[in-house]
XYZ file of C-alpha atoms in Angstrom:
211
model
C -3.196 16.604 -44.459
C -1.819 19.365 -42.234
C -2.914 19.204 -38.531
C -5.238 21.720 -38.731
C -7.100 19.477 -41.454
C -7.072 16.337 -39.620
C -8.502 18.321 -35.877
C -11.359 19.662 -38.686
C -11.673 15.933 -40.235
C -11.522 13.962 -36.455
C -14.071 16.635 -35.162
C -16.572 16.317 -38.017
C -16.222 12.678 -38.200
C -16.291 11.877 -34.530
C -18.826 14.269 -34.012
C -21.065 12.836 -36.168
C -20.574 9.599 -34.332
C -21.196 10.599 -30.719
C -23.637 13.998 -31.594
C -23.724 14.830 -27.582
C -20.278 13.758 -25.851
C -19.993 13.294 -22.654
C -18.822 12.022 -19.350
C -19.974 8.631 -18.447
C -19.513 9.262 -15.034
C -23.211 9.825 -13.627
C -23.567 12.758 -11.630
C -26.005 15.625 -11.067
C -23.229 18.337 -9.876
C -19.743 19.665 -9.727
C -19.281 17.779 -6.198
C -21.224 14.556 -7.245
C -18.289 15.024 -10.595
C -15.608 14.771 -8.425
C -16.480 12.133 -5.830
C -17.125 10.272 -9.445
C -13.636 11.308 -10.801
C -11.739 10.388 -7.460
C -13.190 6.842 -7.602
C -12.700 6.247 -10.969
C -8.796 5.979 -10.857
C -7.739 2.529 -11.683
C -10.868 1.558 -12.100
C -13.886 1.547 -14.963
C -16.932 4.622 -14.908
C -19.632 1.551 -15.089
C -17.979 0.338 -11.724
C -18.338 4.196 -10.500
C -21.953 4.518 -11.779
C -23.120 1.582 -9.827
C -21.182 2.781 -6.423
C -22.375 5.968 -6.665
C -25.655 5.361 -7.204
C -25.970 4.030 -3.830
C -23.951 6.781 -2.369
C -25.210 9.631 -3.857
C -28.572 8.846 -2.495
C -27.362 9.264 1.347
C -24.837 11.961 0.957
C -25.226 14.000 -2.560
C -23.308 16.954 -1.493
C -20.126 18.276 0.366
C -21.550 18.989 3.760
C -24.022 15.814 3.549
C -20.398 13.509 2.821
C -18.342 15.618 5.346
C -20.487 14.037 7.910
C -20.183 10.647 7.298
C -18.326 8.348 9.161
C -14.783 6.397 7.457
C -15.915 2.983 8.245
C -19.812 3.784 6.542
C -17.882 5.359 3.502
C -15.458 2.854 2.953
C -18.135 -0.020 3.299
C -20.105 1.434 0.338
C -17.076 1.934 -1.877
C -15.243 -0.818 -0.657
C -15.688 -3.011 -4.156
C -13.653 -0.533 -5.785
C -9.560 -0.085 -6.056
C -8.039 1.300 -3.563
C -11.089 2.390 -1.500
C -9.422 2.843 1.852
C -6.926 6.022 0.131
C -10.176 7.254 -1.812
C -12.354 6.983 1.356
C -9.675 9.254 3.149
C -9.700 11.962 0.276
C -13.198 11.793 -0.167
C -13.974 12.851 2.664
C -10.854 15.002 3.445
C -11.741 16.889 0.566
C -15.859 16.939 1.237
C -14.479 18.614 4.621
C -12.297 21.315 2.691
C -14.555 22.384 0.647
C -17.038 22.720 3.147
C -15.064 24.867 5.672
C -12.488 26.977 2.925
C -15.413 27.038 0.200
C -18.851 27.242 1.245
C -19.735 23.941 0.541
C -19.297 24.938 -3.083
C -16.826 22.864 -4.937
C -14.077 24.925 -6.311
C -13.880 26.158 -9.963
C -10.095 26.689 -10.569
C -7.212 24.468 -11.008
C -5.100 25.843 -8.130
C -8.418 25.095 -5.736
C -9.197 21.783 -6.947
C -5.547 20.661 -7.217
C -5.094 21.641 -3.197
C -7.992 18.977 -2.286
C -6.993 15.820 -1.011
C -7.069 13.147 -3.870
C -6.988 15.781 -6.657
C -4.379 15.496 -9.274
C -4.229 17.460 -12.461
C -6.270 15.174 -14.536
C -9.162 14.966 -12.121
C -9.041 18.824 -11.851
C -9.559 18.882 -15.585
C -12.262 16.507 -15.512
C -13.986 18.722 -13.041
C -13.180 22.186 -14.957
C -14.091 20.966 -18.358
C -17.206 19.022 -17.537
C -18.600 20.898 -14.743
C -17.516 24.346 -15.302
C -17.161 24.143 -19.160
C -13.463 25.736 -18.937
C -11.473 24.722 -22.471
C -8.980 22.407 -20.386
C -7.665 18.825 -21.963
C -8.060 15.728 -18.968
C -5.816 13.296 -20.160
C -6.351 9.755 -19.359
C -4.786 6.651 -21.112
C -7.680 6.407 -23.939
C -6.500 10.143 -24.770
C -2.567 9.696 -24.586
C -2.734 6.283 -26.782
C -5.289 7.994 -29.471
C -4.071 11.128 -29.706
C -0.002 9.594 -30.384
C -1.565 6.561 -32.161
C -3.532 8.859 -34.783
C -0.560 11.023 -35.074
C -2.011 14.288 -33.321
C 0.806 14.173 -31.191
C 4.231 12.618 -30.618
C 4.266 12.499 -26.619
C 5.685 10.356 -23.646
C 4.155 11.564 -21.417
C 0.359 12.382 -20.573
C 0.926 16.020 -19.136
C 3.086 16.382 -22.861
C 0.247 15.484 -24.464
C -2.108 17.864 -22.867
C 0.200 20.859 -23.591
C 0.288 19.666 -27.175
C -3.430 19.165 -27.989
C -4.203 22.086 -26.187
C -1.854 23.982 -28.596
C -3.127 22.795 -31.825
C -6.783 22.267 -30.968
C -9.045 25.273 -31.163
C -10.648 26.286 -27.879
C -14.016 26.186 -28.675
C -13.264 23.008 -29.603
C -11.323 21.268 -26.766
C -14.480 20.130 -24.527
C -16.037 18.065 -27.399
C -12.340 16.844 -28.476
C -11.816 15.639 -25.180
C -14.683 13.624 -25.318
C -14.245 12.183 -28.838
C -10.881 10.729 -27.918
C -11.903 8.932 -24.892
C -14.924 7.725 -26.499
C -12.995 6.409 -29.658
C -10.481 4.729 -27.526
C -12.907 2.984 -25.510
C -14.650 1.682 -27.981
C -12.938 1.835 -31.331
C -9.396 2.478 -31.132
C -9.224 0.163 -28.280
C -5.448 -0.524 -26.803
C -4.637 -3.940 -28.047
C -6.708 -4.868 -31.144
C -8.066 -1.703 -32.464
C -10.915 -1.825 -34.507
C -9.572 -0.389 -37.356
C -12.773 -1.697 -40.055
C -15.036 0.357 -37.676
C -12.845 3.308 -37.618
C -14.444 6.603 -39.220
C -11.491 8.663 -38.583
C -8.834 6.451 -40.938
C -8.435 8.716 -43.277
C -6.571 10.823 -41.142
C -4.989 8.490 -39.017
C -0.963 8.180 -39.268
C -1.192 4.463 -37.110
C 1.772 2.091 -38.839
C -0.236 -1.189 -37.874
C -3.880 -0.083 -38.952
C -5.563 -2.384 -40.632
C -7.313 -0.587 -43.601
């Protein structure tokens, strides 16, 4: 199976299994996908959801959040890692974006990437899900599936984004994105793989699968 094959295979197969990917984090726009993505380093979207349910109700945008006071912030998030540095950004960036951007969050890499907090993978988040822009976040779900199935051989995760974005068609890379995450949450989970469940076997080069 060359690797054009098994993109064509993974994408039919996994998107038959999950007909309407996409992020788990909750959020109604680019800014609410953000606040969402900053939170969820280190730490699980259903922790996220539940936060920003709360939070999102008293400050849903940038200038609404750029008003809020540290202490209020970090008492809301504070059940979450590493709330104090994410407090900070939060509201750090919230303030950027208000006074450099209108209030409107950002919509390219160099912008998002000069906000406090924002790393490459959260700027991808943002640009793919938010502003439907054929970029490839990579998170550990996507590095361990996409070098597990054999898509890629990588080290490291900003590799592996230069190499699936290479082989991967770009009308294509949005879903993709999704599919991996998604598989390797639930499926082709880190340590015991559920390889009976797996839909995707077929194409999948992984020495220690089961079937």
């Amino acid at each position: 199976m060359t690797i054009q094959e098994k993109i064509a295979f993974i994408n039919n197969a996994l998107g038959a299994k999950y007909p309407s990917p996409k992020s788990e984090l909750k959020h109604s726009t680019p800014f609410q996908l953000l606040v969402a993505t900053i939170l969820s380093a280190q730490s699980t979207d259903k922790q996220v959801n539940i936060i920003t349910s709360e939070l999102f109700k008293i400050c849903p945008d940038a200038e609404s959040m750029s008003r809020m006071e540290l202490d209020q912030l970090k008492t809301i998030i504070r059940s979450i890692n590493y709330f104090n540095n994410k407090a900070k950004n939060i509201l750090e960036a919230s303030k950027m974006i208000v006074d450099a951007h209108n209030g409107e969050t950002p919509s390219t890499r160099e912008e998002l990437e000069n906000l406090p907090g924002v790393g490459r993978k959260t700027a991808n988040v943002v640009l793919s899900n938010a502003f439907h822009q054929p970029v490839m976040p990579v998170d550990t779900h996507v590095h361990r599936v996409s070098n597990r199935i054999g898509l890629v051989t990588t080290d490291k995760p900003r590799d592996t984004e230069d190499a699936l974005v290479a082989v991967i068609p770009p009308e294509l890379v949005i879903a993709f994105h999704h599919y991996l995450v998604l598989h390797g949450r639930y499926v082709c989970k880190a340590r015991k793989p559920l390889c009976a469940e797996c839909p995707i076997t077929a194409a999948c080069s992984y020495p220690d699968k089961t079937v």
